[in-house]
Amino acid sequence: MTLTRLTDWLVLRPARALRMLSDPLALALRVWVSLEFLRSGWLKLTSWENTLFLFREEYHTPVLPPVLAAVVGTAGELAFPLLLIAGLTGRLVALGLSAVNAMAVISYAHVLLAEGFEAAFAQHLLWGLALLVIIVHGPGRWSADALICRVSESQSLPPRVSWSVV
């Protein structure tokens, strides 16, 4: 067997076969990470007094006062995931959720980085990695971004922003 045929069998064929999973995987990743943030935001919203207490007493948000941090954090956990599920400005929204995730880790570092909380910290790292994949690779072809690009191209209008959604 020649090196070319071996490469074809070991590299190219599996890559072509797996390529069809790219868009469903991008959608699944967007939905999964979004649901994690939506649950957290919904919990904050539905128990607002507890949320305010936590931001005043437990979380140590730098720069923002506790009440403003609670409002901004909750809004980010509710708005960004909805946009991410749709894949609307997918990379930018994933970047915004990454900021929310990072702020959560920074604000609660005294707990998350303590002994015995390795799994909780690892969960934030996993969400961050999922968001990084979306930032780097885009939301995929099953997204509003891709639809907008296709419509723009079909109308022969140059897209205002050059973005790769594949």
Tab-separated table of C-alpha atoms in Angstrom, residues 2-161:
chain	number	residue	atom	x	y	z
A	2	THR	CA	1.442	3.349	-1.012
A	3	LEU	CA	1.777	6.280	1.327
A	4	THR	CA	-0.881	8.141	-0.651
A	5	ARG	CA	-3.422	5.331	-0.278
A	6	LEU	CA	-2.547	4.908	3.390
A	7	THR	CA	-3.037	8.641	3.968
A	8	ASP	CA	-6.338	8.477	2.111
A	9	TRP	CA	-7.602	5.627	4.293
A	10	LEU	CA	-6.259	6.858	7.628
A	11	VAL	CA	-6.744	10.610	7.291
A	12	LEU	CA	-8.853	11.827	4.380
A	13	ARG	CA	-11.720	9.335	4.419
A	14	PRO	CA	-12.378	9.609	8.165
A	15	ALA	CA	-12.181	13.415	7.892
A	16	ARG	CA	-14.748	13.455	5.071
A	17	ALA	CA	-17.026	11.075	6.949
A	18	LEU	CA	-16.847	13.092	10.162
A	19	ARG	CA	-17.288	16.458	8.437
A	20	MET	CA	-21.038	15.851	8.220
A	21	LEU	CA	-21.139	15.945	12.035
A	22	SER	CA	-19.603	19.423	12.187
A	23	ASP	CA	-22.822	21.443	12.005
A	24	PRO	CA	-24.921	19.254	14.344
A	25	LEU	CA	-22.014	19.305	16.787
A	26	ALA	CA	-21.748	23.113	16.627
A	27	LEU	CA	-25.483	23.403	17.304
A	28	ALA	CA	-25.335	20.895	20.157
A	29	LEU	CA	-22.390	22.745	21.707
A	30	ARG	CA	-24.211	26.088	21.442
A	31	VAL	CA	-27.369	24.664	23.016
A	32	TRP	CA	-25.563	22.775	25.793
A	33	VAL	CA	-23.449	25.671	27.017
A	34	SER	CA	-26.376	28.083	26.644
A	35	LEU	CA	-28.669	25.934	28.779
A	36	GLU	CA	-26.084	25.971	31.579
A	37	PHE	CA	-26.060	29.764	31.645
A	38	LEU	CA	-29.835	30.068	31.160
A	39	ARG	CA	-30.447	27.874	34.227
A	40	SER	CA	-28.151	30.021	36.313
A	41	GLY	CA	-29.686	33.281	35.078
A	42	TRP	CA	-33.227	32.023	35.596
A	43	LEU	CA	-32.407	30.960	39.155
A	44	LYS	CA	-30.961	34.396	39.868
A	45	LEU	CA	-34.000	36.112	38.380
A	46	THR	CA	-36.598	34.004	40.193
A	47	SER	CA	-34.906	34.421	43.568
A	48	TRP	CA	-33.812	38.011	43.193
A	49	GLU	CA	-33.494	38.773	46.916
A	50	ASN	CA	-31.146	35.809	47.337
A	51	THR	CA	-29.217	36.955	44.286
A	52	LEU	CA	-28.761	40.442	45.717
A	53	PHE	CA	-27.681	38.968	49.046
A	54	LEU	CA	-25.088	36.760	47.341
A	55	PHE	CA	-23.700	39.634	45.290
A	56	ARG	CA	-23.484	41.837	48.394
A	57	GLU	CA	-22.067	39.261	50.803
A	58	GLU	CA	-20.550	36.280	48.994
A	59	TYR	CA	-19.386	37.212	45.510
A	60	HIS	CA	-16.478	39.600	45.241
A	61	THR	CA	-17.063	41.305	41.913
A	62	PRO	CA	-14.266	43.673	41.008
A	63	VAL	CA	-15.063	47.130	39.623
A	64	LEU	CA	-18.892	46.945	39.667
A	65	PRO	CA	-21.008	47.613	42.748
A	66	PRO	CA	-22.894	44.483	43.904
A	67	VAL	CA	-26.381	45.463	42.698
A	68	LEU	CA	-25.131	46.511	39.267
A	69	ALA	CA	-23.033	43.336	39.041
A	70	ALA	CA	-26.147	41.276	39.856
A	71	VAL	CA	-28.171	43.004	37.139
A	72	VAL	CA	-25.417	42.798	34.510
A	73	GLY	CA	-24.523	39.188	35.362
A	74	THR	CA	-28.132	38.024	35.312
A	75	ALA	CA	-28.848	39.875	32.068
A	76	GLY	CA	-25.769	38.311	30.474
A	77	GLU	CA	-26.771	34.834	31.628
A	78	LEU	CA	-30.226	35.273	30.086
A	79	ALA	CA	-29.632	37.293	26.892
A	80	PHE	CA	-26.357	35.873	25.555
A	81	PRO	CA	-27.492	32.212	25.624
A	82	LEU	CA	-30.639	32.964	23.616
A	83	LEU	CA	-28.567	34.662	20.937
A	84	LEU	CA	-26.017	31.846	21.019
A	85	ILE	CA	-28.654	29.146	20.531
A	86	ALA	CA	-29.868	31.028	17.455
A	87	GLY	CA	-26.283	31.516	16.317
A	88	LEU	CA	-26.860	35.246	15.913
A	89	THR	CA	-23.518	37.061	16.137
A	90	GLY	CA	-22.304	33.712	17.456
A	91	ARG	CA	-18.643	34.541	17.963
A	92	LEU	CA	-19.337	37.864	19.667
A	93	VAL	CA	-21.982	36.336	21.938
A	94	ALA	CA	-19.677	33.446	22.846
A	95	LEU	CA	-17.070	36.050	23.767
A	96	GLY	CA	-19.646	37.813	25.954
A	97	LEU	CA	-20.550	34.562	27.708
A	98	SER	CA	-16.848	33.908	28.204
A	99	ALA	CA	-16.629	37.234	30.020
A	100	VAL	CA	-19.612	36.265	32.214
A	101	ASN	CA	-17.953	32.918	32.934
A	102	ALA	CA	-14.604	34.540	33.742
A	103	MET	CA	-16.265	37.090	36.023
A	104	ALA	CA	-18.043	34.284	37.867
A	105	VAL	CA	-14.732	32.532	38.480
A	106	ILE	CA	-13.007	35.751	39.543
A	107	SER	CA	-15.879	36.778	41.812
A	108	TYR	CA	-16.124	33.397	43.479
A	109	ALA	CA	-12.444	32.412	43.296
A	110	HIS	CA	-12.168	32.199	47.079
A	111	VAL	CA	-14.523	29.209	46.873
A	112	LEU	CA	-13.907	27.757	43.404
A	113	LEU	CA	-10.156	27.607	43.866
A	114	ALA	CA	-10.377	26.155	47.366
A	115	GLU	CA	-9.642	22.525	48.112
A	116	GLY	CA	-12.672	20.340	47.549
A	117	PHE	CA	-14.172	22.507	44.805
A	118	GLU	CA	-12.068	21.223	41.922
A	119	ALA	CA	-15.113	19.833	40.078
A	120	ALA	CA	-16.956	23.162	40.233
A	121	PHE	CA	-13.910	24.990	38.891
A	122	ALA	CA	-13.466	22.315	36.193
A	123	GLN	CA	-17.061	22.912	35.088
A	124	HIS	CA	-16.264	26.583	34.457
A	125	LEU	CA	-13.167	25.532	32.502
A	126	LEU	CA	-15.275	23.162	30.404
A	127	TRP	CA	-17.781	25.925	29.615
A	128	GLY	CA	-14.899	28.227	28.752
A	129	LEU	CA	-13.419	25.638	26.408
A	130	ALA	CA	-16.788	25.100	24.685
A	131	LEU	CA	-17.148	28.854	24.217
A	132	LEU	CA	-13.585	29.089	22.900
A	133	VAL	CA	-14.387	26.457	20.254
A	134	ILE	CA	-17.360	28.571	19.130
A	135	ILE	CA	-15.255	31.751	19.122
A	136	VAL	CA	-12.526	30.122	17.014
A	137	HIS	CA	-14.632	27.971	14.666
A	138	GLY	CA	-17.850	30.001	14.570
A	139	PRO	CA	-21.424	28.895	15.222
A	140	GLY	CA	-21.577	26.613	12.171
A	141	ARG	CA	-23.801	26.517	9.122
A	142	TRP	CA	-26.907	25.811	11.206
A	143	SER	CA	-26.955	29.333	12.594
A	144	ALA	CA	-28.525	32.718	11.974
A	145	ASP	CA	-25.074	34.034	11.066
A	146	ALA	CA	-24.776	31.514	8.226
A	147	LEU	CA	-28.313	32.269	7.043
A	148	ILE	CA	-27.602	35.996	7.004
A	149	CYS	CA	-24.423	35.398	4.999
A	150	ARG	CA	-26.257	33.169	2.500
A	151	VAL	CA	-29.036	35.742	2.028
A	152	SER	CA	-26.499	38.531	1.668
A	153	GLU	CA	-24.548	36.579	-0.940
A	154	SER	CA	-27.705	35.645	-2.864
A	155	GLN	CA	-28.666	39.307	-3.099
A	156	SER	CA	-25.195	40.100	-4.463
A	157	LEU	CA	-24.591	42.492	-1.614
A	158	PRO	CA	-21.153	42.443	-0.109
A	159	PRO	CA	-21.381	41.382	3.523
A	160	ARG	CA	-20.600	44.220	5.921
A	161	VAL	CA	-18.497	41.891	8.040
